[in-house]
Amino acid sequence: MESSASGDGSSAADAATAAAAASSSSGPSTSDPAFSAGGVGGPSATHYLAKRVLHGSIVQHVARGRFRSEHLWEIVLCKETSLELVVVGEDGVLQSICEQSTFGIIKDVGILDWRFKHFGIWPEIEGKEILVLLSDSGKLSLLYFCCQMHRFIAIGNIELSKPGNMRDQLGRILAIDHDSAWVAIGAYEDAFAFVHVGKSPHKYFYPPEIVERAKIMHVVYKSSDIRGTVWSMCFMRTRCSMDEYYPVVAMIINRKGSDVNELSVYALAANDGGIQYLSSFSEPGPLALDISEIPQLDGFALLFRAGDILFVDLRDPKEACCTIRISITGSLIGGQISVEDSCRGLDVDDDVAACALLELRDSGNNIMMDDNYMAIDGLDNAGSMKSRIICSWSWEPDAVRGRPRLIFCLDDGEFHTLEFNWDIEGVKVLPERVHRGLPCRPLLWMNRGMIAAFVEMGDGMILQLEHGRLVHKSAVQNVGPILDLAIADYHGEKQDQMFSCCGMCPEGSLRVIRNGINVEKLLRTEPIYQGVTGLWTLRMKRTDTYHSFLILAFVEETRVLSVGLSFNDVSDAVGFQPDVCTLACGLITDGLLVQIHSKGVKLCLPTTYAHPEGAPLTSPVSVVWYPDVTISVGAVGQNIVAVATSNPCCLYILRVRSLSSFQYELYETQHVQLQYEVSCISIPEEDPRLRTVSSAVGGGDVRKRKGNNLAAKVDVRMFAVIGTHKPSVEVVSLEPEEAFRLLSTGSISVNNAFGAPVSGGIPENVRFVASERFYILAGLRNGMLLRFESDTSKDHYFPGSFYKDSFTPCVNTPLQLIAIRHIGITPVGLVALRDSANADIIVLSDRSWLLHASRHSLAYSSISFLPASHVTPVSSVDCPSGLLFVAENCLHLVEMVHGKRLNAQKFSIGGTPRKVLYHSDSRTLLVMRTGLTGASCSSDIVQIDPNNGILLSRFKCEPGETARCIHIAKIGSEQVLIVGTSKSIDRPMMPNGEAESIKGRLIVLSLDTLGSPRESSSFIPISNLSSSSHTGSFPEIVGYTTEELSSNSMCSSPDDVCYNQIQHEQMAGHLRSLTHVTFAGAVLAVYPYLDRYVLAAAGNTLCVFGFVNENPHRMKKYAVSRTRFTITCLKTYASRIAVGDCRDGLLFYSYNENLRKLELIYADPAQRLVGDVALLNCQTAVVSDRCGSISVLSSPRLEVSESPEKNLAVHCSFFMGEIAMSIQKAAFRYRLPIDNETDPVLESAYNCVVASTMLGSVFVMIPLTSEEHHLLQDVQERLSVHPLTAPLLGNDHAEFRRRGIPSGVPSILDGDMLVQFLELTSEQQQTVLDTAPSGKGPLRSISIFQVMRTLERVHYALN
């Protein structure tokens, strides 16, 4: 995937456009035939597919539960339009398990603890907790995590209201009772309901309607007597009899017309099944905001108000009273939390008054003075008092009995704990301040004292409570909101990366976002490794933690290097034959290595020179076994070697035995002639007979396999997997005391869309994988990846023929082809990340992928690295989880960063970065910042080196002036930066869309003096790989520059590079101002035009500026035009000008140079508040609005007599559910990975669109042909109603993606829905295609091959 920003990535159409624009001396008028229908760039595609390539990272709700197993605690992060399941390791690093789109907007989340309920009813949810979601669908969604599908699946969607997104309809807030039987649900206003959920079909109360769906039985009790807005609610355990009132809920309500919030108590009456009002409580003072029941103290609740917390007694729900008031108003440092007795409501002694005033201990004793991430700048005025608000809180799980603890965060970033101690004297409240950082929302107290704190517009934190203070463990990356982005090619790697403006002050940052799984580049050699044919790492013993040897095979040579601080050539000391090409190698038993080459098999015992535990001899011990014919392939396992020959087609099984000290024999145990030539052999890394259930199934639900016979000593045959030229995949027995036996066979037969077999289906690599169920992977020479499985009995993990006591016939145990994927067009290699049968696997072809072994079907992600020919895991003391790639004739040592959920590098720059541009000539970034705290200026433009984040130069705005927009323009032969500003920090427009009377400036800055990154910043020498004295030298390895950590960021992490404290003297220079013009309005948009003009929008005025004699110092206004409302964005393409305003939507203008006049030629057919716009050509634009939609608009041929009012046509639209802040045109070049086809690069591929959103998502829109669109539209309709792929929240998918779109406008295809097709098995895919959507006519026959081919092209391009 390459961006058109790269030097050779521009399309022919773009080049022609640029040439035409540059060569014309006068701009064409609107009647110019060159810009009639078709125009420059040709007609644009009218069919698009939108796919989210980066999920949002702003966490709005969080829940903790046991979703995969009753033994595992996990966390669900709800990010409005997506769910992410994560775990937090003992080191405090948050790791992602899965992430999925919800096709709806999440409003609230809860947990039903059904681990010990409903046994035998739903086996798939036994031992798991149920995730409960409220959303805009108007349904209460109950989800469980399916380990087989590796995702959440709905077991019930209880309809509450329709459509579900109105203010007076249920679906905004929920609460769940302690017994996980009742759910309380509130609307934004005037509506409230109890929902009873469970398995029993009995009617608990009469006369509610009972609805059954997906085995979920529920009863809904609604009330519309609230007459107000529900702010918060919780269930309460009271002294009321369950036969009288149950359940009871306390809620904070703002009654209509009231200035205060009151605490009201409602309950379900047992006699008539109606919701009854019991009591209300309101105490003079601050506004009540939130309420929570106190765990372990039945009947007591905390009422959170602005500035204090009330301890409320609700044991008698008809007479609520406050007993303790906890004040949280105080100074930021050295402040106090006071606890005061409010009234005599507790049955305690008078001694309780002794606890009336408790002071928070001095913060100086509780905060680490060297915790740099806290970034406390100094003492605040101790006398200043203000009302502080609790923005998030969480209770300690599994707290000491009778001593519940609460942690909460104030809106000034202070963290406090409250401990409630109940004894014979009553309740005592013990407050303590434990941390000072950023305001966090939400907050979650996890086990082991860890706390997850999420920042709305910055990185979150994993903290741990130790000795009365919070210690920073790790950062949780958050790139939202993405205010702007720039796309550029990663130098030397031909991969796109996005430079994005993320977050807001004080956590604003510049992020370098790349697709795929992140790898940390450690070392790189010189490009001297041409002709590498094989790469392996070996241990000296199977129990060794680290690898000992690195084996490099060339066409006619083999080299063995030691693994450690220095890579020494120890070929002679190991004993491998150096003048042959090694086909395979391995550790046959502790201390003994095996080399397989075309002439024979060599057994070697290295000397102590090669390894400290080697033989104390002067030369290695070696034994060679020679066959009569040439060996083609081989593999090494535990105490076994398998080799195959091609002419004749034979398979040899060898074993080793010890004759005496340092003397061994390699002998043949089996020799069988095969019908077909063997193309590859794989022996499982572990002995299957010693595999326990837990290791075999990869941590799945063991309790479901109580009858599984895979005990520690189960009698499973030793076996190998072979690929043949038949072509086929076969499993053969390697048992030493048995004759050769074929255990299972899978034929490889893949047909294309025309039913003809696909050529090149010979396996290049095969591998056995032990996961939820065992399966076999086969990588073919034509770039395809296959997954085979076999039916097994209920009580066995393997088919019957795999067991020694089996009487199953030797053959006819078929392997079924479950899934097929096109990985690339070159042979597919399979390399496990570790020596385990359930390890994830690196898949090599045209590019590198990581296959997730535990996932259903074939699920893989791209690795953010160069295309590589070979890879091997390498583990050493300095790099325990390394990978060694061979790419571009170099060896690259990298480390896969599993802990990083986002492949994004962070540069903390201070303030709020608003705009970013990539300057290709200097290969630097130009960033516009606002919200700076310095005394000299509050806004500036800086030049940054993207390699290391160094500040190169800067332009400061005047005091009180704020930069609003920037863009690079070319004036003659000189490049300049045009900047639009406002002379105020206030909003530049009024609520009605009209411009405020704020002055602004258009500034022209010179870019000729821009400093370029230092050449040494790309690579620096790290270490030398020394050579042994008798083998020659190994080349010097070069490493990437290391990142310096700053102590000035509040949430510094190892991935942060902060330069906000760089002194001005360290900069290479300052950006020089050439000229400026003052406007009567704020300049919100600027853009270059025809390489000789500059467009500027100030308020509702659009101006055209030129430069006299191409002199950037002499700027002249040529034309002015006005819109009705404030202009928010500008874009140009050739002579076309696209203007977006805050009310009238998208407007097309053209400039007549002869008349010096701006002409409005096209207008938007609908009103829209434009977020951003991108012009694809002179007729077509993509525009986003502030309601979460994105649309493609185009113009027909314009006649002179026609009116420009509302003559743009909306071709297609898409509701993202997120507001797109930046839209850019991009070109993604890719080829279809199908053999026997040489599809050219699609011309429409240069009309791709990239959009970034407020939630931190990145969407890509790819154009489709009419045939592709028609095909995928049919597939999307079927996926949207199939149980495995339907919207998780119960939404109507078509309604959700068309929300706010006028009727008759086609919808853009949903790539998130379509790619689910790739996650299914072939059988499930066929079932989906056979599913008929309701209300549709007869099914159209669809070929799986056609669908897979199209979707794999999309997947291949976007990864």
PDB file of N, CA and C in Angstrom, residues 1093-1132:
ATOM      1  N   TYR A1093      -2.137  31.456  -7.163  1.00  0.00           N
ATOM      2  CA  TYR A1093      -3.060  32.209  -6.328  1.00  0.00           C
ATOM      3  C   TYR A1093      -3.148  31.557  -4.946  1.00  0.00           C
ATOM      4  N   VAL A1094      -3.700  32.332  -4.038  1.00  0.00           N
ATOM      5  CA  VAL A1094      -4.003  31.835  -2.697  1.00  0.00           C
ATOM      6  C   VAL A1094      -5.439  32.208  -2.377  1.00  0.00           C
ATOM      7  N   LEU A1095      -6.204  31.237  -1.912  1.00  0.00           N
ATOM      8  CA  LEU A1095      -7.580  31.469  -1.473  1.00  0.00           C
ATOM      9  C   LEU A1095      -7.595  31.601   0.035  1.00  0.00           C
ATOM     10  N   ALA A1096      -8.383  32.547   0.532  1.00  0.00           N
ATOM     11  CA  ALA A1096      -8.522  32.742   1.972  1.00  0.00           C
ATOM     12  C   ALA A1096      -9.981  33.002   2.290  1.00  0.00           C
ATOM     13  N   ALA A1097     -10.485  32.347   3.347  1.00  0.00           N
ATOM     14  CA  ALA A1097     -11.865  32.519   3.782  1.00  0.00           C
ATOM     15  C   ALA A1097     -11.846  33.163   5.158  1.00  0.00           C
ATOM     16  N   ALA A1098     -12.396  34.371   5.241  1.00  0.00           N
ATOM     17  CA  ALA A1098     -12.480  35.100   6.502  1.00  0.00           C
ATOM     18  C   ALA A1098     -13.950  35.356   6.798  1.00  0.00           C
ATOM     19  N   GLY A1099     -14.469  34.697   7.829  1.00  0.00           N
ATOM     20  CA  GLY A1099     -15.895  34.800   8.102  1.00  0.00           C
ATOM     21  C   GLY A1099     -16.676  34.179   6.970  1.00  0.00           C
ATOM     22  N   ASN A1100     -17.558  34.959   6.339  1.00  0.00           N
ATOM     23  CA  ASN A1100     -18.304  34.465   5.178  1.00  0.00           C
ATOM     24  C   ASN A1100     -17.766  35.044   3.871  1.00  0.00           C
ATOM     25  N   THR A1101     -16.522  35.522   3.900  1.00  0.00           N
ATOM     26  CA  THR A1101     -15.916  36.140   2.716  1.00  0.00           C
ATOM     27  C   THR A1101     -14.853  35.224   2.135  1.00  0.00           C
ATOM     28  N   LEU A1102     -14.940  34.998   0.815  1.00  0.00           N
ATOM     29  CA  LEU A1102     -13.949  34.206   0.087  1.00  0.00           C
ATOM     30  C   LEU A1102     -13.147  35.148  -0.803  1.00  0.00           C
ATOM     31  N   CYS A1103     -11.840  35.139  -0.622  1.00  0.00           N
ATOM     32  CA  CYS A1103     -10.970  36.063  -1.359  1.00  0.00           C
ATOM     33  C   CYS A1103      -9.949  35.298  -2.185  1.00  0.00           C
ATOM     34  N   VAL A1104      -9.606  35.874  -3.342  1.00  0.00           N
ATOM     35  CA  VAL A1104      -8.539  35.353  -4.198  1.00  0.00           C
ATOM     36  C   VAL A1104      -7.386  36.356  -4.167  1.00  0.00           C
ATOM     37  N   PHE A1105      -6.209  35.881  -3.779  1.00  0.00           N
ATOM     38  CA  PHE A1105      -5.016  36.717  -3.730  1.00  0.00           C
ATOM     39  C   PHE A1105      -4.004  36.214  -4.755  1.00  0.00           C
ATOM     40  N   GLY A1106      -3.302  37.135  -5.348  1.00  0.00           N
ATOM     41  CA  GLY A1106      -2.212  36.804  -6.248  1.00  0.00           C
ATOM     42  C   GLY A1106      -0.945  37.504  -5.803  1.00  0.00           C
ATOM     43  N   PHE A1107       0.148  37.190  -6.475  1.00  0.00           N
ATOM     44  CA  PHE A1107       1.448  37.761  -6.130  1.00  0.00           C
ATOM     45  C   PHE A1107       2.006  38.458  -7.374  1.00  0.00           C
ATOM     46  N   VAL A1108       2.240  39.729  -7.244  1.00  0.00           N
ATOM     47  CA  VAL A1108       2.708  40.537  -8.368  1.00  0.00           C
ATOM     48  C   VAL A1108       4.094  40.068  -8.792  1.00  0.00           C
ATOM     49  N   ASN A1109       4.225  39.726 -10.070  1.00  0.00           N
ATOM     50  CA  ASN A1109       5.489  39.258 -10.633  1.00  0.00           C
ATOM     51  C   ASN A1109       6.057  38.051  -9.867  1.00  0.00           C
ATOM     52  N   GLU A1110       5.157  37.223  -9.366  1.00  0.00           N
ATOM     53  CA  GLU A1110       5.537  36.021  -8.608  1.00  0.00           C
ATOM     54  C   GLU A1110       6.457  36.377  -7.446  1.00  0.00           C
ATOM     55  N   ASN A1111       6.230  37.532  -6.881  1.00  0.00           N
ATOM     56  CA  ASN A1111       7.012  37.989  -5.735  1.00  0.00           C
ATOM     57  C   ASN A1111       6.208  37.726  -4.470  1.00  0.00           C
ATOM     58  N   PRO A1112       6.648  36.810  -3.598  1.00  0.00           N
ATOM     59  CA  PRO A1112       5.865  36.488  -2.400  1.00  0.00           C
ATOM     60  C   PRO A1112       5.749  37.644  -1.418  1.00  0.00           C
ATOM     61  N   HIS A1113       6.532  38.700  -1.604  1.00  0.00           N
ATOM     62  CA  HIS A1113       6.437  39.857  -0.718  1.00  0.00           C
ATOM     63  C   HIS A1113       5.318  40.804  -1.143  1.00  0.00           C
ATOM     64  N   ARG A1114       4.809  40.649  -2.364  1.00  0.00           N
ATOM     65  CA  ARG A1114       3.823  41.586  -2.895  1.00  0.00           C
ATOM     66  C   ARG A1114       2.528  40.829  -3.194  1.00  0.00           C
ATOM     67  N   MET A1115       1.639  40.821  -2.230  1.00  0.00           N
ATOM     68  CA  MET A1115       0.368  40.098  -2.349  1.00  0.00           C
ATOM     69  C   MET A1115      -0.739  41.097  -2.701  1.00  0.00           C
ATOM     70  N   LYS A1116      -1.624  40.700  -3.638  1.00  0.00           N
ATOM     71  CA  LYS A1116      -2.677  41.580  -4.130  1.00  0.00           C
ATOM     72  C   LYS A1116      -3.998  40.837  -4.179  1.00  0.00           C
ATOM     73  N   LYS A1117      -5.063  41.489  -3.737  1.00  0.00           N
ATOM     74  CA  LYS A1117      -6.399  40.888  -3.770  1.00  0.00           C
ATOM     75  C   LYS A1117      -7.000  41.076  -5.156  1.00  0.00           C
ATOM     76  N   TYR A1118      -7.504  39.949  -5.739  1.00  0.00           N
ATOM     77  CA  TYR A1118      -8.056  39.990  -7.091  1.00  0.00           C
ATOM     78  C   TYR A1118      -9.577  39.868  -7.124  1.00  0.00           C
ATOM     79  N   ALA A1119     -10.151  39.087  -6.223  1.00  0.00           N
ATOM     80  CA  ALA A1119     -11.600  38.863  -6.295  1.00  0.00           C
ATOM     81  C   ALA A1119     -12.130  38.541  -4.906  1.00  0.00           C
ATOM     82  N   VAL A1120     -13.427  38.861  -4.709  1.00  0.00           N
ATOM     83  CA  VAL A1120     -14.102  38.608  -3.433  1.00  0.00           C
ATOM     84  C   VAL A1120     -15.496  38.085  -3.719  1.00  0.00           C
ATOM     85  N   SER A1121     -15.929  37.111  -2.922  1.00  0.00           N
ATOM     86  CA  SER A1121     -17.300  36.621  -2.984  1.00  0.00           C
ATOM     87  C   SER A1121     -17.748  36.305  -1.559  1.00  0.00           C
ATOM     88  N   ARG A1122     -19.068  36.337  -1.344  1.00  0.00           N
ATOM     89  CA  ARG A1122     -19.584  36.112   0.001  1.00  0.00           C
ATOM     90  C   ARG A1122     -20.618  35.010   0.017  1.00  0.00           C
ATOM     91  N   THR A1123     -20.575  34.230   1.089  1.00  0.00           N
ATOM     92  CA  THR A1123     -21.603  33.218   1.334  1.00  0.00           C
ATOM     93  C   THR A1123     -22.536  33.733   2.426  1.00  0.00           C
ATOM     94  N   ARG A1124     -23.588  32.962   2.699  1.00  0.00           N
ATOM     95  CA  ARG A1124     -24.545  33.408   3.720  1.00  0.00           C
ATOM     96  C   ARG A1124     -24.038  33.140   5.133  1.00  0.00           C
ATOM     97  N   PHE A1125     -23.196  32.096   5.276  1.00  0.00           N
ATOM     98  CA  PHE A1125     -22.751  31.709   6.606  1.00  0.00           C
ATOM     99  C   PHE A1125     -21.235  31.546   6.614  1.00  0.00           C
ATOM    100  N   THR A1126     -20.698  31.292   7.806  1.00  0.00           N
ATOM    101  CA  THR A1126     -19.249  31.226   7.983  1.00  0.00           C
ATOM    102  C   THR A1126     -18.652  30.058   7.203  1.00  0.00           C
ATOM    103  N   ILE A1127     -17.577  30.323   6.481  1.00  0.00           N
ATOM    104  CA  ILE A1127     -16.866  29.295   5.720  1.00  0.00           C
ATOM    105  C   ILE A1127     -15.919  28.550   6.672  1.00  0.00           C
ATOM    106  N   THR A1128     -16.000  27.218   6.668  1.00  0.00           N
ATOM    107  CA  THR A1128     -15.188  26.417   7.588  1.00  0.00           C
ATOM    108  C   THR A1128     -14.039  25.696   6.913  1.00  0.00           C
ATOM    109  N   CYS A1129     -14.120  25.439   5.586  1.00  0.00           N
ATOM    110  CA  CYS A1129     -13.030  24.712   4.913  1.00  0.00           C
ATOM    111  C   CYS A1129     -12.991  25.072   3.442  1.00  0.00           C
ATOM    112  N   LEU A1130     -11.809  24.873   2.850  1.00  0.00           N
ATOM    113  CA  LEU A1130     -11.552  25.164   1.435  1.00  0.00           C
ATOM    114  C   LEU A1130     -10.712  24.042   0.842  1.00  0.00           C
ATOM    115  N   LYS A1131     -11.032  23.627  -0.367  1.00  0.00           N
ATOM    116  CA  LYS A1131     -10.184  22.708  -1.126  1.00  0.00           C
ATOM    117  C   LYS A1131     -10.263  23.075  -2.594  1.00  0.00           C
ATOM    118  N   THR A1132      -9.213  22.745  -3.365  1.00  0.00           N
ATOM    119  CA  THR A1132      -9.212  23.020  -4.804  1.00  0.00           C
ATOM    120  C   THR A1132      -8.736  21.788  -5.557  1.00  0.00           C
TER     121      THR A1132
END
